[in-house]
Structures are given as C-alpha cells and as structure tokens.
C-alpha cells in the first residue's frame, strides 16, 4: 500500500546531529496519520508521500523544518519563591503568558537561592540534523482515527 492521505504510517527513525551523534532513535516504531494531521514534520511527510513499506529516507532538517529557531525570549528568570521547595534542574512544567491560550513546556536550567532560570524552547530548537527513517508498515486509517485526527492502538495514541 502506498503512503497517501488518510493512511497510517509506522516507521523507525533516527535523528543525527551535524557531528554524527545520535540525538534520538526509536526502539519500537512510531505511527502517524498521514495527510496534514501534524503527526510528523511536514518535510518528512512530504518526502514519504507515495512511498511504500520498506522505503528509507535520509533528510537534512534545518531548524525551520523541525523544532524552530532558538527564541531568547523563552528564557526566563523567575523568583525562587514561585516554585515548590523540591524544584530541581531538569524538571519541566507548562506555562504561558497571561491572557493567552499559548503555552510552553519550560525546563528548569538553573537554580539559585533567589531565582530559577527556565527555558521554554524545545531542547533541539536551533539545531540542524539528519532525519533517517525506514517505513515498517502502511495501512488504511480507521474511521475513528480519522475523526480524532491521530492514530490509535500500537505505536499511536491510547485513550
């Protein structure tokens, strides 16, 4: 079966930085709903369109194709008193601007007696990398998956 709109694509992938270090790699395949449902990078989806199970892809991803440019404005210094006592470097939490529906996942970067430094950028923001994948399966999406806009079951979303 070819990868076309409203098919479920399962694949193994690897992301490799420009120095050749593996940033991320799947152990189990991931699955996404193909056809503009935002389940995978648009550039990858476009490159996989009309391929079949067994297809391989190696694609150079620039920041604008993946996790975006690094935004200095998403680095914040907040009062230590705004955080729980057990706050630790690496902890993550949701936050956003008042009167906005936008939210970010902030990662604690530094803690002093008076302040906590948090970063709302994705850890890979500003990075170019190589995206390599192998398609393991292609199937027709179910009516429920189409109505929900994402994959259900193995390697997809569980309700």
XYZ file of N, CA and C in Angstrom:
477
model
N 0.843 -1.176 0.000
C 0.000 0.000 0.000
C 0.891 1.243 0.000
N 0.500 2.215 -0.781
C 1.247 3.471 -0.867
C 0.837 4.422 0.263
N 1.792 5.284 0.642
C 1.530 6.305 1.649
C 0.803 7.456 0.964
N -0.468 7.600 1.300
C -1.303 8.683 0.769
C -2.119 9.250 1.927
N -2.863 10.297 1.650
C -3.689 10.915 2.692
C -4.583 9.865 3.348
N -4.685 9.953 4.667
C -5.532 9.085 5.489
C -5.030 7.647 5.604
N -3.721 7.469 5.442
C -3.119 6.186 5.783
C -2.337 6.355 7.080
N -2.148 5.251 7.777
C -1.329 5.236 8.988
C 0.042 4.697 8.592
N 1.066 5.476 8.903
C 2.444 5.115 8.564
C 3.178 4.784 9.851
N 3.804 3.617 9.876
C 4.655 3.227 11.012
C 6.093 3.222 10.529
N 6.989 3.748 11.371
C 8.391 3.838 10.961
C 9.330 3.844 12.153
N 10.549 3.423 11.884
C 11.667 3.605 12.811
C 12.399 4.841 12.342
N 12.874 5.666 13.284
C 13.641 6.836 12.874
C 14.844 7.051 13.764
N 15.775 7.835 13.232
C 16.969 8.241 13.955
C 17.235 9.691 13.591
N 17.567 10.505 14.593
C 17.960 11.896 14.371
C 19.431 12.010 14.749
N 20.232 12.546 13.820
C 21.678 12.607 13.995
C 22.132 14.051 13.847
N 22.871 14.561 14.842
C 23.333 15.949 14.754
C 24.448 16.077 13.714
N 24.872 17.296 13.456
C 25.843 17.546 12.390
C 27.231 17.000 12.704
N 27.475 16.612 13.960
C 28.757 15.995 14.324
C 28.680 14.469 14.259
N 27.501 13.929 13.892
C 27.344 12.490 13.769
C 26.848 11.790 15.021
N 26.474 12.553 16.043
C 25.957 11.966 17.285
C 24.461 11.696 17.163
N 24.030 10.523 17.620
C 22.607 10.192 17.600
C 21.912 10.999 18.695
N 20.961 11.822 18.287
C 20.187 12.648 19.220
C 19.018 11.859 19.795
N 18.412 11.060 18.939
C 17.209 10.321 19.305
C 17.065 9.173 18.324
N 16.576 8.043 18.833
C 16.380 6.875 17.973
C 15.259 6.021 18.555
N 14.402 5.492 17.706
C 13.300 4.661 18.184
C 13.767 3.232 18.432
N 13.180 2.624 19.469
C 13.354 1.188 19.675
C 12.176 0.455 19.052
N 10.986 1.007 19.274
C 9.756 0.495 18.670
C 9.327 1.499 17.600
N 8.670 1.039 16.545
C 8.226 2.007 15.539
C 7.194 2.983 16.108
N 7.178 4.172 15.557
C 6.138 5.147 15.869
C 5.168 5.153 14.693
N 3.960 5.623 14.919
C 2.959 5.689 13.853
C 2.349 7.076 13.824
N 2.025 7.527 12.624
C 1.353 8.817 12.473
C 0.304 8.713 11.381
N -0.654 9.609 11.430
C -1.709 9.695 10.427
C -1.233 10.632 9.327
N -1.095 10.110 8.128
C -0.532 10.856 7.003
C -1.595 11.729 6.329
N -1.203 12.947 5.983
C -2.099 13.799 5.223
C -2.383 15.139 5.863
N -1.415 15.697 6.580
C -1.596 17.035 7.123
C -2.197 17.085 8.513
N -2.038 16.029 9.301
C -2.583 15.982 10.657
C -1.555 16.398 11.714
N -0.402 16.875 11.303
C 0.666 17.350 12.197
C 1.223 16.262 13.102
N 1.279 15.033 12.616
C 1.818 13.929 13.402
C 3.302 13.719 13.228
N 3.882 14.389 12.244
C 5.310 14.279 11.957
C 5.724 15.562 11.258
N 7.026 15.814 11.167
C 7.490 17.023 10.484
C 6.918 17.076 9.063
N 6.375 18.223 8.636
C 5.814 18.330 7.287
C 6.801 17.939 6.186
N 8.076 18.285 6.323
C 9.067 17.935 5.293
C 9.234 16.421 5.180
N 9.162 15.718 6.300
C 9.261 14.252 6.292
C 8.002 13.674 5.651
N 6.851 14.197 6.040
C 5.597 13.710 5.470
C 5.596 13.877 3.948
N 6.032 15.035 3.495
C 6.088 15.285 2.047
C 7.036 14.310 1.344
N 8.192 14.060 1.933
C 9.174 13.161 1.320
C 8.697 11.708 1.312
N 7.869 11.327 2.280
C 7.368 9.945 2.347
C 6.128 9.712 1.483
N 5.482 10.789 1.059
C 4.246 10.643 0.284
C 4.478 9.762 -0.947
N 3.602 8.816 -1.147
C 3.586 7.900 -2.278
C 4.626 6.772 -2.181
N 5.327 6.674 -1.047
C 6.262 5.567 -0.819
C 5.482 4.388 -0.234
N 6.180 3.251 -0.051
C 5.562 2.046 0.488
C 6.375 1.520 1.662
N 5.836 0.500 2.357
C 6.581 -0.153 3.430
C 7.927 -0.608 2.884
N 8.976 -0.421 3.699
C 10.335 -0.759 3.285
C 11.117 0.439 2.777
N 10.417 1.525 2.457
C 11.098 2.724 1.957
C 11.992 3.305 3.042
N 13.114 3.856 2.622
C 14.017 4.536 3.548
C 14.134 5.985 3.122
N 14.500 6.819 4.090
C 14.599 8.255 3.837
C 15.742 8.803 4.668
N 16.510 9.692 4.083
C 17.528 10.444 4.808
C 17.351 11.886 4.384
N 17.008 12.744 5.336
C 16.624 14.110 5.016
C 17.325 15.087 5.952
N 17.993 16.081 5.368
C 18.620 17.140 6.169
C 17.520 18.082 6.653
N 17.429 18.245 7.977
C 16.403 19.088 8.572
C 17.051 20.348 9.136
N 16.571 21.493 8.709
C 17.023 22.775 9.242
C 16.082 23.165 10.382
N 16.492 24.075 11.259
C 15.626 24.439 12.388
C 14.197 24.802 11.976
N 14.055 25.557 10.900
C 12.712 25.966 10.484
C 11.861 24.789 9.996
N 12.497 23.648 9.655
C 11.780 22.451 9.222
C 11.386 21.553 10.391
N 11.928 21.845 11.577
C 11.765 20.903 12.681
C 11.305 21.597 13.960
N 12.230 21.959 14.831
C 11.888 22.470 16.160
C 11.979 23.986 16.266
N 12.207 24.664 15.154
C 12.245 26.115 15.142
C 13.578 26.685 15.575
N 13.707 27.983 15.376
C 14.905 28.701 15.816
C 14.850 28.871 17.324
N 15.996 29.024 17.940
C 16.056 29.268 19.375
C 15.543 30.678 19.643
N 14.611 30.821 20.585
C 13.998 32.103 20.910
C 14.450 32.536 22.306
N 15.330 33.535 22.349
C 15.859 34.040 23.626
C 14.741 34.506 24.564
N 13.619 34.961 24.000
C 12.514 35.460 24.818
C 11.845 34.357 25.638
N 12.096 33.101 25.278
C 11.514 31.985 26.025
C 12.402 31.555 27.194
N 13.530 32.228 27.374
C 14.399 32.017 28.537
C 13.938 33.003 29.594
N 13.577 32.519 30.766
C 13.022 33.379 31.813
C 13.787 33.212 33.119
N 13.861 34.289 33.865
C 14.398 34.260 35.227
C 13.230 34.606 36.140
N 12.851 33.662 36.985
C 11.674 33.799 37.839
C 12.099 33.775 39.308
N 11.309 34.374 40.183
C 11.649 34.334 41.615
C 11.601 32.898 42.147
N 12.549 32.548 42.962
C 12.625 31.208 43.549
C 11.355 30.899 44.336
N 10.748 31.910 44.928
C 9.540 31.727 45.742
C 8.334 31.253 44.930
N 8.390 31.364 43.595
C 7.281 30.934 42.737
C 7.297 29.422 42.489
N 8.327 28.735 43.004
C 8.493 27.307 42.730
C 8.397 26.491 44.009
N 8.021 25.218 43.873
C 7.980 24.363 45.061
C 9.399 24.138 45.612
N 9.476 23.804 46.866
C 10.767 23.593 47.535
C 11.619 22.552 46.815
N 10.971 21.496 46.284
C 11.710 20.385 45.675
C 12.085 20.616 44.205
N 11.961 21.842 43.699
C 12.323 22.116 42.314
C 13.776 21.699 42.067
N 14.019 21.111 40.878
C 15.361 20.639 40.542
C 15.651 20.921 39.072
N 16.919 21.080 38.750
C 17.340 21.269 37.365
C 16.852 20.078 36.551
N 16.268 20.361 35.384
C 15.742 19.323 34.503
C 14.244 19.119 34.624
N 13.642 19.576 35.740
C 12.193 19.457 35.876
C 11.512 20.272 34.775
N 10.320 19.831 34.372
C 9.569 20.538 33.340
C 8.168 20.847 33.840
N 7.607 21.932 33.295
C 6.240 22.305 33.640
C 5.676 23.166 32.519
N 4.336 23.253 32.467
C 3.656 24.086 31.483
C 3.547 25.503 32.007
N 3.641 26.460 31.100
C 3.457 27.852 31.468
C 3.124 28.669 30.247
N 2.670 29.875 30.458
C 2.343 30.756 29.352
C 2.102 32.161 29.834
N 1.828 33.025 28.889
C 1.557 34.429 29.192
C 0.116 34.582 29.679
N -0.104 35.547 30.555
C -1.474 35.844 30.968
C -2.277 36.287 29.753
N -3.558 35.962 29.736
C -4.474 36.335 28.654
C -4.086 35.718 27.312
N -3.419 34.567 27.340
C -3.043 33.882 26.105
C -3.372 32.400 26.232
N -3.807 31.811 25.120
C -4.069 30.371 25.100
C -2.810 29.587 24.771
N -1.729 30.276 24.392
C -0.468 29.614 24.070
C 0.221 29.167 25.351
N 0.779 27.972 25.331
C 1.559 27.517 26.474
C 2.814 26.832 25.968
N 3.813 26.764 26.826
C 5.095 26.157 26.505
C 5.452 25.171 27.609
N 6.278 24.226 27.266
C 6.874 23.347 28.265
C 8.202 23.989 28.640
N 8.317 24.412 29.891
C 9.539 25.045 30.377
C 10.393 24.007 31.108
N 11.689 24.079 30.890
C 12.650 23.214 31.563
C 13.483 24.057 32.510
N 13.628 23.603 33.752
C 14.450 24.305 34.733
C 15.921 24.098 34.359
N 16.631 25.213 34.158
C 18.035 25.178 33.740
C 19.006 25.482 34.869
N 18.590 26.350 35.793
C 19.495 26.771 36.868
C 18.663 27.226 38.060
N 19.192 26.974 39.260
C 18.508 27.371 40.489
C 19.531 28.042 41.405
N 19.175 29.214 41.908
C 19.991 29.865 42.939
C 19.094 30.061 44.161
N 19.619 30.711 45.191
C 18.811 30.974 46.382
C 17.638 31.904 46.079
N 17.815 32.783 45.068
C 16.816 33.814 44.788
C 16.001 33.604 43.514
N 16.558 32.911 42.516
C 15.884 32.802 41.221
C 15.962 31.384 40.663
N 15.051 31.135 39.710
C 15.058 29.905 38.934
C 15.067 30.324 37.465
N 16.009 29.789 36.693
C 16.099 30.075 35.271
C 15.416 28.932 34.529
N 14.431 29.287 33.686
C 13.687 28.290 32.919
C 13.767 28.622 31.435
N 13.633 27.584 30.610
C 13.740 27.737 29.155
C 12.538 27.068 28.504
N 11.775 27.837 27.708
C 10.595 27.316 27.026
C 10.869 26.815 25.620
N 12.115 26.863 25.183
C 12.463 26.332 23.867
C 12.504 24.803 23.913
N 12.195 24.183 22.791
C 12.392 22.743 22.679
C 13.885 22.478 22.824
N 14.283 21.372 23.452
C 15.722 21.100 23.620
C 16.510 21.090 22.302
N 15.850 20.806 21.179
C 16.537 20.781 19.886
C 16.305 22.052 19.060
N 15.708 23.081 19.650
C 15.485 24.342 18.927
C 16.821 24.896 18.442
N 16.818 25.396 17.221
C 18.017 25.992 16.639
C 18.976 24.994 16.041
N 18.666 23.717 16.108
C 19.586 22.687 15.623
C 19.183 22.164 14.255
N 20.182 21.981 13.408
C 20.006 21.249 12.152
C 20.414 19.807 12.435
N 19.799 18.863 11.753
C 20.126 17.453 11.962
C 19.695 16.637 10.762
N 20.174 15.405 10.718
C 19.794 14.444 9.690
C 18.681 13.584 10.258
N 17.579 13.448 9.517
C 16.469 12.585 9.920
C 16.499 11.377 9.001
N 16.678 10.193 9.586
C 16.704 8.956 8.810
C 15.586 8.058 9.297
N 14.874 7.437 8.367
C 13.798 6.540 8.783
C 13.608 5.414 7.789
N 12.965 4.362 8.288
C 12.550 3.227 7.472
C 11.087 2.975 7.763
N 10.269 2.941 6.722
C 8.839 2.678 6.867
C 8.650 1.182 7.100
N 7.964 0.840 8.200
C 7.752 -0.571 8.528
C 6.371 -1.071 8.115
N 5.386 -0.151 8.054
C 4.030 -0.569 7.717
C 3.227 0.624 7.227
N 2.304 0.358 6.310
C 1.344 1.362 5.848
C -0.016 0.671 5.817
N -1.012 1.311 6.436
C -2.372 0.758 6.428
C -3.376 1.883 6.317
N -4.579 1.525 5.956
C -5.663 2.495 5.888
C -6.055 2.897 7.306
N -6.265 4.169 7.543
C -6.715 4.640 8.854
C -8.157 4.217 9.083
N -8.505 3.996 10.341
C -9.891 3.667 10.681
C -10.719 4.955 10.700
N -12.031 4.799 10.655
C -12.930 5.954 10.717
C -12.727 6.717 12.030
N -12.509 5.987 13.131
C -12.297 6.635 14.421
C -10.995 7.451 14.417
N -9.924 6.893 13.844
C -8.658 7.622 13.769
C -8.821 8.894 12.952
N -9.548 8.802 11.853
C -9.768 9.983 11.013
C -10.588 11.033 11.746
N -11.608 10.610 12.489
C -12.432 11.588 13.193
C -11.665 12.245 14.343
N -10.710 11.525 14.936
C -9.907 12.073 16.036
C -8.653 12.793 15.544
N -8.242 12.511 14.312
C -7.068 13.175 13.740
C -5.741 12.621 14.208
N -5.745 11.399 14.782
C -4.500 10.750 15.191
C -4.676 9.241 15.215
N -3.548 8.540 15.291
C -3.524 7.077 15.278
C -3.907 6.538 16.647
N -4.623 5.430 16.660
C -4.946 4.713 17.884
C -4.198 3.383 17.894
N -4.081 2.770 19.054
C -3.505 1.446 19.136
C -2.001 1.415 19.179
N -1.415 0.270 18.820
C 0.035 0.091 18.913
C 0.787 1.214 18.209
N 1.719 1.800 18.928
C 2.626 2.840 18.431
C 1.905 4.187 18.196
N 0.639 4.266 18.514
C -0.106 5.508 18.351
C -0.675 5.955 19.683
N -1.727 6.741 19.638
C -2.355 7.314 20.834
C -3.267 6.288 21.490
N -3.202 6.178 22.796
C -4.108 5.303 23.533
C -5.094 6.186 24.301
N -6.354 5.848 24.276
C -7.357 6.592 25.041
C -7.573 5.941 26.379
